[in-house]
Amino acid sequence: MSFESELKKGRFAVGQCTKCNRVSWPPSESCNNCFGEMVQRPVKEPGTIIECSAIDGKAFAMAEFEGVIRILGSIPEKNLEPGHKVKITRCGFDQTPKFTFALI
Ligand SMILES: [Zn+2]
């Protein structure tokens, strides 16, 4: 089970160290703090919008989850502001990770 294979199944999993409990981001095989073993678990929602922008009328947001995980995704809503809470409605992997958010 890996970050990429989970994403391909539409599940966004993050790695957490079994020794020091640190969440590893970006994803890695072993803990970047203590080299401990990682377990994969679902990310905790909601996330918070850090930045948002629109390209060709489509909105994108950088959202932060658990205080460390920052991911870029598309979002159908307009009038976004940093600080808005989002959840992940869709994820996948097509050469790079792809995410879709929705405001909650
Ligand atoms: Zn660790």
mmCIF file of N, CA and C and ligand atoms in Angstrom:
data_model
loop_
_atom_site.group_PDB
_atom_site.id
_atom_site.type_symbol
_atom_site.label_atom_id
_atom_site.label_comp_id
_atom_site.label_asym_id
_atom_site.label_seq_id
_atom_site.Cartn_x
_atom_site.Cartn_y
_atom_site.Cartn_z
ATOM 1 N N MET A 1 0.847 -1.194 0.000
ATOM 2 C CA MET A 1 0.000 0.000 0.000
ATOM 3 C C MET A 1 0.883 1.245 0.000
ATOM 4 N N SER A 2 0.666 2.098 -0.951
ATOM 5 C CA SER A 2 1.465 3.315 -1.005
ATOM 6 C C SER A 2 0.555 4.493 -1.276
ATOM 7 N N PHE A 3 1.108 5.661 -1.078
ATOM 8 C CA PHE A 3 0.399 6.904 -1.343
ATOM 9 C C PHE A 3 -0.190 6.894 -2.751
ATOM 10 N N GLU A 4 0.663 6.543 -3.733
ATOM 11 C CA GLU A 4 0.248 6.597 -5.129
ATOM 12 C C GLU A 4 -0.818 5.549 -5.451
ATOM 13 N N SER A 5 -0.643 4.308 -4.964
ATOM 14 C CA SER A 5 -1.624 3.271 -5.286
ATOM 15 C C SER A 5 -2.966 3.558 -4.614
ATOM 16 N N GLU A 6 -2.949 4.146 -3.430
ATOM 17 C CA GLU A 6 -4.207 4.531 -2.770
ATOM 18 C C GLU A 6 -4.904 5.645 -3.547
ATOM 19 N N LEU A 7 -4.114 6.623 -4.002
ATOM 20 C CA LEU A 7 -4.690 7.733 -4.776
ATOM 21 C C LEU A 7 -5.366 7.222 -6.038
ATOM 22 N N LYS A 8 -4.753 6.232 -6.675
ATOM 23 C CA LYS A 8 -5.340 5.673 -7.904
ATOM 24 C C LYS A 8 -6.679 5.032 -7.623
ATOM 25 N N LYS A 9 -6.900 4.596 -6.384
ATOM 26 C CA LYS A 9 -8.197 4.029 -6.006
ATOM 27 C C LYS A 9 -9.132 5.099 -5.456
ATOM 28 N N GLY A 10 -8.686 6.364 -5.519
ATOM 29 C CA GLY A 10 -9.545 7.454 -5.057
ATOM 30 C C GLY A 10 -9.488 7.666 -3.561
ATOM 31 N N ARG A 11 -8.444 7.167 -2.933
ATOM 32 C CA ARG A 11 -8.308 7.368 -1.485
ATOM 33 C C ARG A 11 -7.028 8.152 -1.207
ATOM 34 N N PHE A 12 -7.170 9.187 -0.421
ATOM 35 C CA PHE A 12 -6.017 9.995 -0.052
ATOM 36 C C PHE A 12 -5.560 9.573 1.342
ATOM 37 N N ALA A 13 -4.447 8.852 1.366
ATOM 38 C CA ALA A 13 -3.907 8.380 2.639
ATOM 39 C C ALA A 13 -2.620 9.130 2.955
ATOM 40 N N VAL A 14 -2.389 9.376 4.217
ATOM 41 C CA VAL A 14 -1.139 10.004 4.624
ATOM 42 C C VAL A 14 -0.374 9.013 5.494
ATOM 43 N N GLY A 15 0.944 9.171 5.498
ATOM 44 C CA GLY A 15 1.787 8.295 6.292
ATOM 45 C C GLY A 15 2.062 8.886 7.658
ATOM 46 N N GLN A 16 1.870 8.056 8.666
ATOM 47 C CA GLN A 16 2.184 8.511 10.020
ATOM 48 C C GLN A 16 3.176 7.534 10.631
ATOM 49 N N CYS A 17 4.167 8.081 11.330
ATOM 50 C CA CYS A 17 5.230 7.260 11.911
ATOM 51 C C CYS A 17 4.696 6.462 13.095
ATOM 52 N N THR A 18 5.063 5.172 13.141
ATOM 53 C CA THR A 18 4.619 4.327 14.253
ATOM 54 C C THR A 18 5.432 4.598 15.520
ATOM 55 N N LYS A 19 6.576 5.264 15.381
ATOM 56 C CA LYS A 19 7.417 5.549 16.556
ATOM 57 C C LYS A 19 7.153 6.932 17.142
ATOM 58 N N CYS A 20 7.268 7.979 16.296
ATOM 59 C CA CYS A 20 7.168 9.337 16.847
ATOM 60 C C CYS A 20 5.847 10.014 16.482
ATOM 61 N N ASN A 21 4.978 9.302 15.727
ATOM 62 C CA ASN A 21 3.645 9.811 15.360
ATOM 63 C C ASN A 21 3.650 10.989 14.398
ATOM 64 N N ARG A 22 4.806 11.350 13.885
ATOM 65 C CA ARG A 22 4.846 12.481 12.982
ATOM 66 C C ARG A 22 4.248 12.109 11.625
ATOM 67 N N VAL A 23 3.484 13.032 11.053
ATOM 68 C CA VAL A 23 2.935 12.825 9.718
ATOM 69 C C VAL A 23 3.998 13.226 8.707
ATOM 70 N N SER A 24 4.254 12.339 7.774
ATOM 71 C CA SER A 24 5.297 12.603 6.796
ATOM 72 C C SER A 24 4.714 13.249 5.555
ATOM 73 N N TRP A 25 5.170 14.414 5.238
ATOM 74 C CA TRP A 25 4.734 15.099 4.020
ATOM 75 C C TRP A 25 5.893 15.870 3.451
ATOM 76 N N PRO A 26 6.242 15.713 2.170
ATOM 77 C CA PRO A 26 5.612 14.813 1.207
ATOM 78 C C PRO A 26 5.771 13.343 1.598
ATOM 79 N N PRO A 27 4.939 12.463 0.990
ATOM 80 C CA PRO A 27 4.932 11.053 1.388
ATOM 81 C C PRO A 27 6.307 10.417 1.248
ATOM 82 N N SER A 28 6.660 9.572 2.177
ATOM 83 C CA SER A 28 7.932 8.862 2.076
ATOM 84 C C SER A 28 7.773 7.482 2.679
ATOM 85 N N GLU A 29 8.733 6.617 2.384
ATOM 86 C CA GLU A 29 8.681 5.227 2.825
ATOM 87 C C GLU A 29 8.933 5.101 4.323
ATOM 88 N N SER A 30 9.834 5.949 4.822
ATOM 89 C CA SER A 30 10.129 5.884 6.249
ATOM 90 C C SER A 30 10.084 7.293 6.819
ATOM 91 N N CYS A 31 9.999 7.392 8.123
ATOM 92 C CA CYS A 31 9.846 8.687 8.786
ATOM 93 C C CYS A 31 11.058 9.571 8.512
ATOM 94 N N ASN A 32 10.796 10.827 8.116
ATOM 95 C CA ASN A 32 11.926 11.722 7.852
ATOM 96 C C ASN A 32 12.442 12.372 9.139
ATOM 97 N N ASN A 33 11.870 11.992 10.258
ATOM 98 C CA ASN A 33 12.347 12.480 11.552
ATOM 99 C C ASN A 33 13.196 11.420 12.253
ATOM 100 N N CYS A 34 12.661 10.185 12.353
ATOM 101 C CA CYS A 34 13.364 9.149 13.131
ATOM 102 C C CYS A 34 13.604 7.870 12.328
ATOM 103 N N PHE A 35 13.253 7.857 11.029
ATOM 104 C CA PHE A 35 13.394 6.691 10.156
ATOM 105 C C PHE A 35 12.525 5.514 10.605
ATOM 106 N N GLY A 36 11.522 5.798 11.405
ATOM 107 C CA GLY A 36 10.593 4.754 11.842
ATOM 108 C C GLY A 36 9.694 4.297 10.711
ATOM 109 N N GLU A 37 8.964 3.234 10.980
ATOM 110 C CA GLU A 37 8.067 2.672 9.981
ATOM 111 C C GLU A 37 6.797 3.521 9.889
ATOM 112 N N MET A 38 6.269 3.648 8.658
ATOM 113 C CA MET A 38 5.080 4.468 8.451
ATOM 114 C C MET A 38 3.839 3.584 8.326
ATOM 115 N N VAL A 39 2.732 4.056 8.849
ATOM 116 C CA VAL A 39 1.436 3.432 8.555
ATOM 117 C C VAL A 39 0.625 4.444 7.757
ATOM 118 N N GLN A 40 -0.190 3.923 6.840
ATOM 119 C CA GLN A 40 -1.041 4.785 6.026
ATOM 120 C C GLN A 40 -2.408 4.866 6.683
ATOM 121 N N ARG A 41 -2.929 6.061 6.749
ATOM 122 C CA ARG A 41 -4.290 6.243 7.281
ATOM 123 C C ARG A 41 -4.954 7.387 6.525
ATOM 124 N N PRO A 42 -6.294 7.454 6.557
ATOM 125 C CA PRO A 42 -6.970 8.550 5.856
ATOM 126 C C PRO A 42 -6.605 9.895 6.470
ATOM 127 N N VAL A 43 -6.528 10.906 5.629
ATOM 128 C CA VAL A 43 -6.225 12.256 6.109
ATOM 129 C C VAL A 43 -7.396 12.756 6.953
ATOM 130 N N LYS A 44 -7.089 13.613 7.924
ATOM 131 C CA LYS A 44 -8.149 14.200 8.743
ATOM 132 C C LYS A 44 -8.656 15.478 8.086
ATOM 133 N N GLU A 45 -9.976 15.571 7.953
ATOM 134 C CA GLU A 45 -10.594 16.750 7.352
ATOM 135 C C GLU A 45 -11.330 17.527 8.440
ATOM 136 N N PRO A 46 -11.644 18.775 8.240
ATOM 137 C CA PRO A 46 -11.444 19.541 7.011
ATOM 138 C C PRO A 46 -10.036 20.116 6.901
ATOM 139 N N GLY A 47 -9.775 20.630 5.698
ATOM 140 C CA GLY A 47 -8.576 21.403 5.468
ATOM 141 C C GLY A 47 -8.932 22.881 5.415
ATOM 142 N N THR A 48 -7.918 23.709 5.377
ATOM 143 C CA THR A 48 -8.109 25.156 5.345
ATOM 144 C C THR A 48 -7.470 25.726 4.091
ATOM 145 N N ILE A 49 -8.201 26.581 3.391
ATOM 146 C CA ILE A 49 -7.640 27.215 2.196
ATOM 147 C C ILE A 49 -6.540 28.190 2.598
ATOM 148 N N ILE A 50 -5.381 28.022 1.969
ATOM 149 C CA ILE A 50 -4.245 28.903 2.217
ATOM 150 C C ILE A 50 -4.177 29.980 1.137
ATOM 151 N N GLU A 51 -4.368 29.522 -0.101
ATOM 152 C CA GLU A 51 -4.322 30.435 -1.244
ATOM 153 C C GLU A 51 -5.356 29.973 -2.244
ATOM 154 N N CYS A 52 -5.898 30.894 -3.002
ATOM 155 C CA CYS A 52 -6.795 30.489 -4.070
ATOM 156 C C CYS A 52 -6.586 31.375 -5.280
ATOM 157 N N SER A 53 -6.886 30.809 -6.436
ATOM 158 C CA SER A 53 -6.729 31.567 -7.667
ATOM 159 C C SER A 53 -7.670 30.988 -8.711
ATOM 160 N N ALA A 54 -7.815 31.714 -9.791
ATOM 161 C CA ALA A 54 -8.663 31.228 -10.871
ATOM 162 C C ALA A 54 -7.894 31.322 -12.175
ATOM 163 N N ILE A 55 -7.967 30.257 -12.967
ATOM 164 C CA ILE A 55 -7.322 30.234 -14.266
ATOM 165 C C ILE A 55 -8.385 29.864 -15.290
ATOM 166 N N ASP A 56 -8.579 30.728 -16.282
ATOM 167 C CA ASP A 56 -9.602 30.493 -17.308
ATOM 168 C C ASP A 56 -10.979 30.209 -16.703
ATOM 169 N N GLY A 57 -11.319 30.930 -15.650
ATOM 170 C CA GLY A 57 -12.630 30.767 -15.048
ATOM 171 C C GLY A 57 -12.768 29.563 -14.134
ATOM 172 N N LYS A 58 -11.683 28.765 -14.003
ATOM 173 C CA LYS A 58 -11.741 27.622 -13.087
ATOM 174 C C LYS A 58 -10.979 27.983 -11.816
ATOM 175 N N ALA A 59 -11.572 27.628 -10.688
ATOM 176 C CA ALA A 59 -10.961 28.000 -9.411
ATOM 177 C C ALA A 59 -10.075 26.877 -8.883
ATOM 178 N N PHE A 60 -8.955 27.298 -8.314
ATOM 179 C CA PHE A 60 -8.020 26.355 -7.688
ATOM 180 C C PHE A 60 -7.711 26.849 -6.295
ATOM 181 N N ALA A 61 -7.444 25.910 -5.413
ATOM 182 C CA ALA A 61 -7.094 26.303 -4.051
ATOM 183 C C ALA A 61 -5.951 25.445 -3.534
ATOM 184 N N MET A 62 -5.079 26.091 -2.773
ATOM 185 C CA MET A 62 -4.079 25.358 -2.002
ATOM 186 C C MET A 62 -4.673 25.203 -0.613
ATOM 187 N N ALA A 63 -4.824 23.962 -0.173
ATOM 188 C CA ALA A 63 -5.430 23.733 1.131
ATOM 189 C C ALA A 63 -4.468 22.987 2.036
ATOM 190 N N GLU A 64 -4.548 23.317 3.294
ATOM 191 C CA GLU A 64 -3.667 22.682 4.278
ATOM 192 C C GLU A 64 -4.490 21.781 5.194
ATOM 193 N N PHE A 65 -3.990 20.549 5.376
ATOM 194 C CA PHE A 65 -4.642 19.577 6.248
ATOM 195 C C PHE A 65 -3.684 19.211 7.373
ATOM 196 N N GLU A 66 -4.223 19.092 8.545
ATOM 197 C CA GLU A 66 -3.455 18.652 9.721
ATOM 198 C C GLU A 66 -2.246 19.548 10.004
ATOM 199 N N GLY A 67 -2.291 20.773 9.474
ATOM 200 C CA GLY A 67 -1.216 21.715 9.764
ATOM 201 C C GLY A 67 0.071 21.491 8.997
ATOM 202 N N VAL A 68 0.174 20.411 8.223
ATOM 203 C CA VAL A 68 1.427 20.137 7.505
ATOM 204 C C VAL A 68 1.252 19.761 6.045
ATOM 205 N N ILE A 69 0.077 19.220 5.710
ATOM 206 C CA ILE A 69 -0.113 18.675 4.369
ATOM 207 C C ILE A 69 -0.732 19.747 3.490
ATOM 208 N N ARG A 70 0.003 20.190 2.480
ATOM 209 C CA ARG A 70 -0.528 21.207 1.568
ATOM 210 C C ARG A 70 -0.700 20.604 0.191
ATOM 211 N N ILE A 71 -1.929 20.660 -0.309
ATOM 212 C CA ILE A 71 -2.206 20.108 -1.633
ATOM 213 C C ILE A 71 -3.003 21.111 -2.452
ATOM 214 N N LEU A 72 -2.794 21.029 -3.771
ATOM 215 C CA LEU A 72 -3.467 21.916 -4.704
ATOM 216 C C LEU A 72 -4.613 21.147 -5.346
ATOM 217 N N GLY A 73 -5.768 21.772 -5.419
ATOM 218 C CA GLY A 73 -6.898 21.098 -6.035
ATOM 219 C C GLY A 73 -7.809 22.072 -6.726
ATOM 220 N N SER A 74 -8.679 21.536 -7.571
ATOM 221 C CA SER A 74 -9.690 22.387 -8.186
ATOM 222 C C SER A 74 -10.898 22.399 -7.260
ATOM 223 N N ILE A 75 -11.694 23.431 -7.389
ATOM 224 C CA ILE A 75 -12.841 23.587 -6.481
ATOM 225 C C ILE A 75 -13.959 24.262 -7.253
ATOM 226 N N PRO A 76 -15.187 23.714 -7.203
ATOM 227 C CA PRO A 76 -16.259 24.271 -8.039
ATOM 228 C C PRO A 76 -16.772 25.630 -7.567
ATOM 229 N N GLU A 77 -16.667 25.908 -6.265
ATOM 230 C CA GLU A 77 -17.241 27.146 -5.743
ATOM 231 C C GLU A 77 -16.449 28.376 -6.179
ATOM 232 N N LYS A 78 -17.143 29.504 -6.194
ATOM 233 C CA LYS A 78 -16.497 30.793 -6.443
ATOM 234 C C LYS A 78 -16.436 31.569 -5.125
ATOM 235 N N ASN A 79 -15.869 32.763 -5.194
ATOM 236 C CA ASN A 79 -15.761 33.632 -4.012
ATOM 237 C C ASN A 79 -15.048 32.952 -2.846
ATOM 238 N N LEU A 80 -13.926 32.355 -3.158
ATOM 239 C CA LEU A 80 -13.152 31.668 -2.124
ATOM 240 C C LEU A 80 -12.274 32.660 -1.393
ATOM 241 N N GLU A 81 -12.016 32.363 -0.142
ATOM 242 C CA GLU A 81 -11.133 33.208 0.659
ATOM 243 C C GLU A 81 -10.231 32.293 1.466
ATOM 244 N N PRO A 82 -8.982 32.720 1.689
ATOM 245 C CA PRO A 82 -8.141 31.969 2.610
ATOM 246 C C PRO A 82 -8.840 31.842 3.970
ATOM 247 N N GLY A 83 -8.744 30.676 4.576
ATOM 248 C CA GLY A 83 -9.404 30.449 5.859
ATOM 249 C C GLY A 83 -10.673 29.623 5.730
ATOM 250 N N HIS A 84 -11.248 29.571 4.515
ATOM 251 C CA HIS A 84 -12.420 28.722 4.302
ATOM 252 C C HIS A 84 -12.043 27.262 4.502
ATOM 253 N N LYS A 85 -12.995 26.479 5.021
ATOM 254 C CA LYS A 85 -12.768 25.057 5.258
ATOM 255 C C LYS A 85 -13.228 24.241 4.060
ATOM 256 N N VAL A 86 -12.419 23.246 3.716
ATOM 257 C CA VAL A 86 -12.763 22.384 2.588
ATOM 258 C C VAL A 86 -12.596 20.915 2.965
ATOM 259 N N LYS A 87 -13.298 20.082 2.185
ATOM 260 C CA LYS A 87 -13.038 18.652 2.257
ATOM 261 C C LYS A 87 -12.647 18.174 0.864
ATOM 262 N N ILE A 88 -12.073 16.998 0.802
ATOM 263 C CA ILE A 88 -11.665 16.427 -0.481
ATOM 264 C C ILE A 88 -12.822 15.586 -1.000
ATOM 265 N N THR A 89 -13.316 15.952 -2.178
ATOM 266 C CA THR A 89 -14.441 15.189 -2.721
ATOM 267 C C THR A 89 -13.973 14.131 -3.716
ATOM 268 N N ARG A 90 -12.802 14.345 -4.280
ATOM 269 C CA ARG A 90 -12.308 13.390 -5.270
ATOM 270 C C ARG A 90 -10.792 13.466 -5.292
ATOM 271 N N CYS A 91 -10.157 12.332 -5.479
ATOM 272 C CA CYS A 91 -8.720 12.370 -5.694
ATOM 273 C C CYS A 91 -8.337 11.242 -6.632
ATOM 274 N N GLY A 92 -7.221 11.407 -7.259
ATOM 275 C CA GLY A 92 -6.763 10.416 -8.207
ATOM 276 C C GLY A 92 -5.320 10.695 -8.564
ATOM 277 N N PHE A 93 -4.810 9.896 -9.458
ATOM 278 C CA PHE A 93 -3.421 10.064 -9.845
ATOM 279 C C PHE A 93 -3.314 9.915 -11.348
ATOM 280 N N ASP A 94 -2.903 10.990 -12.010
ATOM 281 C CA ASP A 94 -2.710 10.956 -13.451
ATOM 282 C C ASP A 94 -1.413 11.698 -13.723
ATOM 283 N N GLN A 95 -0.314 11.008 -13.632
ATOM 284 C CA GLN A 95 1.052 11.547 -13.696
ATOM 285 C C GLN A 95 1.406 12.343 -12.442
ATOM 286 N N THR A 96 0.472 13.148 -11.989
ATOM 287 C CA THR A 96 0.650 13.835 -10.708
ATOM 288 C C THR A 96 -0.635 13.634 -9.907
ATOM 289 N N PRO A 97 -0.566 13.833 -8.584
ATOM 290 C CA PRO A 97 -1.792 13.734 -7.791
ATOM 291 C C PRO A 97 -2.816 14.777 -8.217
ATOM 292 N N LYS A 98 -4.085 14.380 -8.275
ATOM 293 C CA LYS A 98 -5.170 15.287 -8.642
ATOM 294 C C LYS A 98 -6.207 15.294 -7.524
ATOM 295 N N PHE A 99 -6.625 16.497 -7.146
ATOM 296 C CA PHE A 99 -7.613 16.610 -6.073
ATOM 297 C C PHE A 99 -8.740 17.539 -6.477
ATOM 298 N N THR A 100 -9.921 17.248 -5.974
ATOM 299 C CA THR A 100 -11.048 18.176 -6.078
ATOM 300 C C THR A 100 -11.554 18.434 -4.661
ATOM 301 N N PHE A 101 -11.760 19.693 -4.357
ATOM 302 C CA PHE A 101 -12.261 20.079 -3.034
ATOM 303 C C PHE A 101 -13.691 20.578 -3.135
ATOM 304 N N ALA A 102 -14.333 20.669 -2.001
ATOM 305 C CA ALA A 102 -15.624 21.367 -1.897
ATOM 306 C C ALA A 102 -15.628 22.126 -0.585
ATOM 307 N N LEU A 103 -16.234 23.304 -0.616
ATOM 308 C CA LEU A 103 -16.379 24.069 0.629
ATOM 309 C C LEU A 103 -17.326 23.321 1.568
ATOM 310 N N ILE A 104 -17.070 23.417 2.861
ATOM 311 C CA ILE A 104 -18.004 22.790 3.802
ATOM 312 C C ILE A 104 -18.588 23.854 4.729
HETATM 313 ZN ZN ZN B 1 9.247 9.009 13.330
#
